[in-house]
JSON list of C-alpha atoms in Angstrom, two decimals:
[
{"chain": "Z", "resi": 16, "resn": "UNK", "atom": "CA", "xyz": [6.46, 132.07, 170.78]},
{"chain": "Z", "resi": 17, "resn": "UNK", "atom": "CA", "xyz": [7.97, 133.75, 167.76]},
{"chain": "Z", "resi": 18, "resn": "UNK", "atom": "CA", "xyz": [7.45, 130.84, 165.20]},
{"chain": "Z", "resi": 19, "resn": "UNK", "atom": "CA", "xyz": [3.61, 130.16, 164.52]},
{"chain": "Z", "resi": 20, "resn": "UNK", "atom": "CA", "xyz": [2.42, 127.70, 162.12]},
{"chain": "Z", "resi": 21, "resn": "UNK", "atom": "CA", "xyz": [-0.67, 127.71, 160.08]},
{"chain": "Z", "resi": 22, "resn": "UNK", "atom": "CA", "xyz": [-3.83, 126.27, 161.93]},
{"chain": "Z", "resi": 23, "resn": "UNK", "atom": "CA", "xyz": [-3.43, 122.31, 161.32]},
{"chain": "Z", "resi": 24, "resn": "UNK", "atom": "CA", "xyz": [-0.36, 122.27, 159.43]},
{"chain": "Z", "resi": 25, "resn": "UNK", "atom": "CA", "xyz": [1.39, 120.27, 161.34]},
{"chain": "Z", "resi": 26, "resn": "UNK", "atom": "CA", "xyz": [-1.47, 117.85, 161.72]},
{"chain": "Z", "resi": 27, "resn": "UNK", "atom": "CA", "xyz": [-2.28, 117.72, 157.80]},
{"chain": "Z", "resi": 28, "resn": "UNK", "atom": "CA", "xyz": [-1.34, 114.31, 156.47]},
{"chain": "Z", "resi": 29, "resn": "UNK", "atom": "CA", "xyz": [-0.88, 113.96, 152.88]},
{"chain": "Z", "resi": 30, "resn": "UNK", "atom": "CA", "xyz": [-1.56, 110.46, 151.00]},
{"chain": "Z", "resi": 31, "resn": "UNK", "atom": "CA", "xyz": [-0.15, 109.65, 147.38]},
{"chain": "Z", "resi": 32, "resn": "UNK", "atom": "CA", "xyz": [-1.59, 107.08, 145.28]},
{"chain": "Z", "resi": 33, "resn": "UNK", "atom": "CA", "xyz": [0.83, 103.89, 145.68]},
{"chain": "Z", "resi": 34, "resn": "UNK", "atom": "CA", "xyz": [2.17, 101.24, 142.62]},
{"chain": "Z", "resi": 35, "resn": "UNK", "atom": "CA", "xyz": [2.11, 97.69, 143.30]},
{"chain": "Z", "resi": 36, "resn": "UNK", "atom": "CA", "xyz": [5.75, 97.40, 144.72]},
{"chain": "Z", "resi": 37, "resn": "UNK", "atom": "CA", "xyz": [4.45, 100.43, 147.64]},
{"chain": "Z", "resi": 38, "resn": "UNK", "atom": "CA", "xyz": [6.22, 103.37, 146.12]},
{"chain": "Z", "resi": 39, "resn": "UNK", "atom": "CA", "xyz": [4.56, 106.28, 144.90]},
{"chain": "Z", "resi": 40, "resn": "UNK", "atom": "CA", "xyz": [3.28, 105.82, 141.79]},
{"chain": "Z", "resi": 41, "resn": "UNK", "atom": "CA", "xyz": [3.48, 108.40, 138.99]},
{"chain": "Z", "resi": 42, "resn": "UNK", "atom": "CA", "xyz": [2.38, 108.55, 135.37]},
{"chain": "Z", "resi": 43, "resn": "UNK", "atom": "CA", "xyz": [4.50, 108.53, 132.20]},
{"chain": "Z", "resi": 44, "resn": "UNK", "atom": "CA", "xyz": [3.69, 112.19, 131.72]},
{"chain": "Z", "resi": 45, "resn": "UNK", "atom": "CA", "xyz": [4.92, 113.01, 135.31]},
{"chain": "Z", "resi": 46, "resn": "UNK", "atom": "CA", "xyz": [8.41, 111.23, 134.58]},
{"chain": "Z", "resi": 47, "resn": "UNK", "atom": "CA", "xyz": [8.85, 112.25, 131.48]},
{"chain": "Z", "resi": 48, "resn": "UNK", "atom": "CA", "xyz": [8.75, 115.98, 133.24]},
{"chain": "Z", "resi": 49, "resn": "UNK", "atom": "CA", "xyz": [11.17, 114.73, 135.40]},
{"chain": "Z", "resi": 50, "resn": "UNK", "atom": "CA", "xyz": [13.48, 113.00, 132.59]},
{"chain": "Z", "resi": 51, "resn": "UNK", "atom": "CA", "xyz": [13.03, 116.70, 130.77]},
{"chain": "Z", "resi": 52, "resn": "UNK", "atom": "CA", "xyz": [14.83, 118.09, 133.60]},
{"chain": "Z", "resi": 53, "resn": "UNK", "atom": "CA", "xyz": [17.95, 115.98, 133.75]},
{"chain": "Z", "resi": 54, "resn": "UNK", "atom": "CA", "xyz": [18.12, 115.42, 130.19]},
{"chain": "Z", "resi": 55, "resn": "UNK", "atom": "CA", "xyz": [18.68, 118.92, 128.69]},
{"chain": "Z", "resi": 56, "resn": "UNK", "atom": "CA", "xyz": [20.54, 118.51, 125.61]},
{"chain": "Z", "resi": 57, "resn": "UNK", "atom": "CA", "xyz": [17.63, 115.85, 124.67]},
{"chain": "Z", "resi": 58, "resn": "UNK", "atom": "CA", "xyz": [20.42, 113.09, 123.62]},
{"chain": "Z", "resi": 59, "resn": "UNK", "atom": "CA", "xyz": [17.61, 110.42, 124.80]},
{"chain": "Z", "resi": 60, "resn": "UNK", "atom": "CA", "xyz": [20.35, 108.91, 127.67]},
{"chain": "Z", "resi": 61, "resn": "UNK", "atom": "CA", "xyz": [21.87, 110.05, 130.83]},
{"chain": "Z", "resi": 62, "resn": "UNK", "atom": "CA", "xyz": [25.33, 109.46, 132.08]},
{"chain": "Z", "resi": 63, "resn": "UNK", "atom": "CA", "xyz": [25.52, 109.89, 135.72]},
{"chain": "Z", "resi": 64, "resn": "UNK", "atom": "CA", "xyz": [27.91, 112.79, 135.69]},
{"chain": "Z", "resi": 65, "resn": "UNK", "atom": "CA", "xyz": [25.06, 114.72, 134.06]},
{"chain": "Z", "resi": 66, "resn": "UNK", "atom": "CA", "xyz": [22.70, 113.15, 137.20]},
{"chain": "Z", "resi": 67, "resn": "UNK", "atom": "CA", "xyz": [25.22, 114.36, 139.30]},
{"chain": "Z", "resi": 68, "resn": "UNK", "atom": "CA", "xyz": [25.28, 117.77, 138.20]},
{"chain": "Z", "resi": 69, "resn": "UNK", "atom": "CA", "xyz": [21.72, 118.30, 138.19]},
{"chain": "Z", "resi": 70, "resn": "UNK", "atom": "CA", "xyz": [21.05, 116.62, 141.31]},
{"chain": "Z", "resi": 71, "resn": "UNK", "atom": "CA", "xyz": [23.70, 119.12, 143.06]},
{"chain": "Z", "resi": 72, "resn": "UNK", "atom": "CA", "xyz": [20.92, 121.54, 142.43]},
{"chain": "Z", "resi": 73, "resn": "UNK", "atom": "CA", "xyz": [19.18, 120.35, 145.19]},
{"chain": "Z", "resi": 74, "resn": "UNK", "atom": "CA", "xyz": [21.89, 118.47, 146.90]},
{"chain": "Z", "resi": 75, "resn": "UNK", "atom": "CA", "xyz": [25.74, 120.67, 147.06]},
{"chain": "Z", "resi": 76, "resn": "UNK", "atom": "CA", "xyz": [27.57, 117.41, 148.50]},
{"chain": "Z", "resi": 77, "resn": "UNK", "atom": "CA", "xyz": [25.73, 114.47, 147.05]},
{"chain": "Z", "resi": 78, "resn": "UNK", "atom": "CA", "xyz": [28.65, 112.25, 146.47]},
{"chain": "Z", "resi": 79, "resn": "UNK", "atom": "CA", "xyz": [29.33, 110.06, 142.81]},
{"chain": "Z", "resi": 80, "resn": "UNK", "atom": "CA", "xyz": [28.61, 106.99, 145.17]},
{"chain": "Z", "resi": 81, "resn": "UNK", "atom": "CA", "xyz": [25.01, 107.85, 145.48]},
{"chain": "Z", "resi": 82, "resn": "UNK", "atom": "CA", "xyz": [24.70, 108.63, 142.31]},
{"chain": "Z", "resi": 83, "resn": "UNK", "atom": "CA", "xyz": [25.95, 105.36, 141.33]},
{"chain": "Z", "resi": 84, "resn": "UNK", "atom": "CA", "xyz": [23.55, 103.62, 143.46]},
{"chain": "Z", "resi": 85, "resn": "UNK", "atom": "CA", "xyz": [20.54, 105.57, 142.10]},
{"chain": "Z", "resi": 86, "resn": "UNK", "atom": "CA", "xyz": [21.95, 104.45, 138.69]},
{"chain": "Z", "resi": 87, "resn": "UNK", "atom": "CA", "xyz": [22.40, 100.41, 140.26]},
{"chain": "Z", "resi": 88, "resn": "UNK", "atom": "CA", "xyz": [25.68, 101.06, 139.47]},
{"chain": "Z", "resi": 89, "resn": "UNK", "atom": "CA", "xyz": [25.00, 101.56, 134.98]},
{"chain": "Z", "resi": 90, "resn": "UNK", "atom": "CA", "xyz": [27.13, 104.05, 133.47]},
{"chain": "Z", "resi": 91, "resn": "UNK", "atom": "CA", "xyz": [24.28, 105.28, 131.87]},
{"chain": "Z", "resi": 92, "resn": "UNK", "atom": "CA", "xyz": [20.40, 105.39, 131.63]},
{"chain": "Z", "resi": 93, "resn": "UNK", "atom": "CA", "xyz": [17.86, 105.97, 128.94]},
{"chain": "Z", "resi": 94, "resn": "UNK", "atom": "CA", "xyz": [13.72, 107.20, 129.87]},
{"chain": "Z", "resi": 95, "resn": "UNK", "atom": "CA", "xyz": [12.80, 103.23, 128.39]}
]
């Protein structure tokens, strides 16, 4: 075979700490790098056009419905 893998990799399992509701949890200083990111101009808020447009960094057709649902359907969100 052409395609090897690293000894294991496939095998590795990875575990994240978890919050109380069984996502994984993250500090404040880890989401506010991740606020940083989509909030560029530092206005303190996001409107999801400027989600959108960051997101299609990472995702070319993610569509202004999903958007809207990562936003539970507010115009706009602030870091608080």
């Amino acid at each position: 075979s052409s395609k090897r893998q690293a000894s294991g990799a496939k095998d590795a399992v990875v575990s994240y700490p978890r919050n109380e509701k069984g996502g994984i949890a993250i500090t404040e200083e880890e989401l506010r790098v991740a606020w940083d990111f989509f909030d560029t101009a530092g206005k303190g808020k996001l409107s999801m056009s400027e989600i959108k447009k960051r997101l299609q960094t990472f995702y070319k057709d993610i569509s202004t419905r999903e958007v809207k649902f990562l936003l539970n359907n507010q115009p706009e969100i602030t870091f608080e």
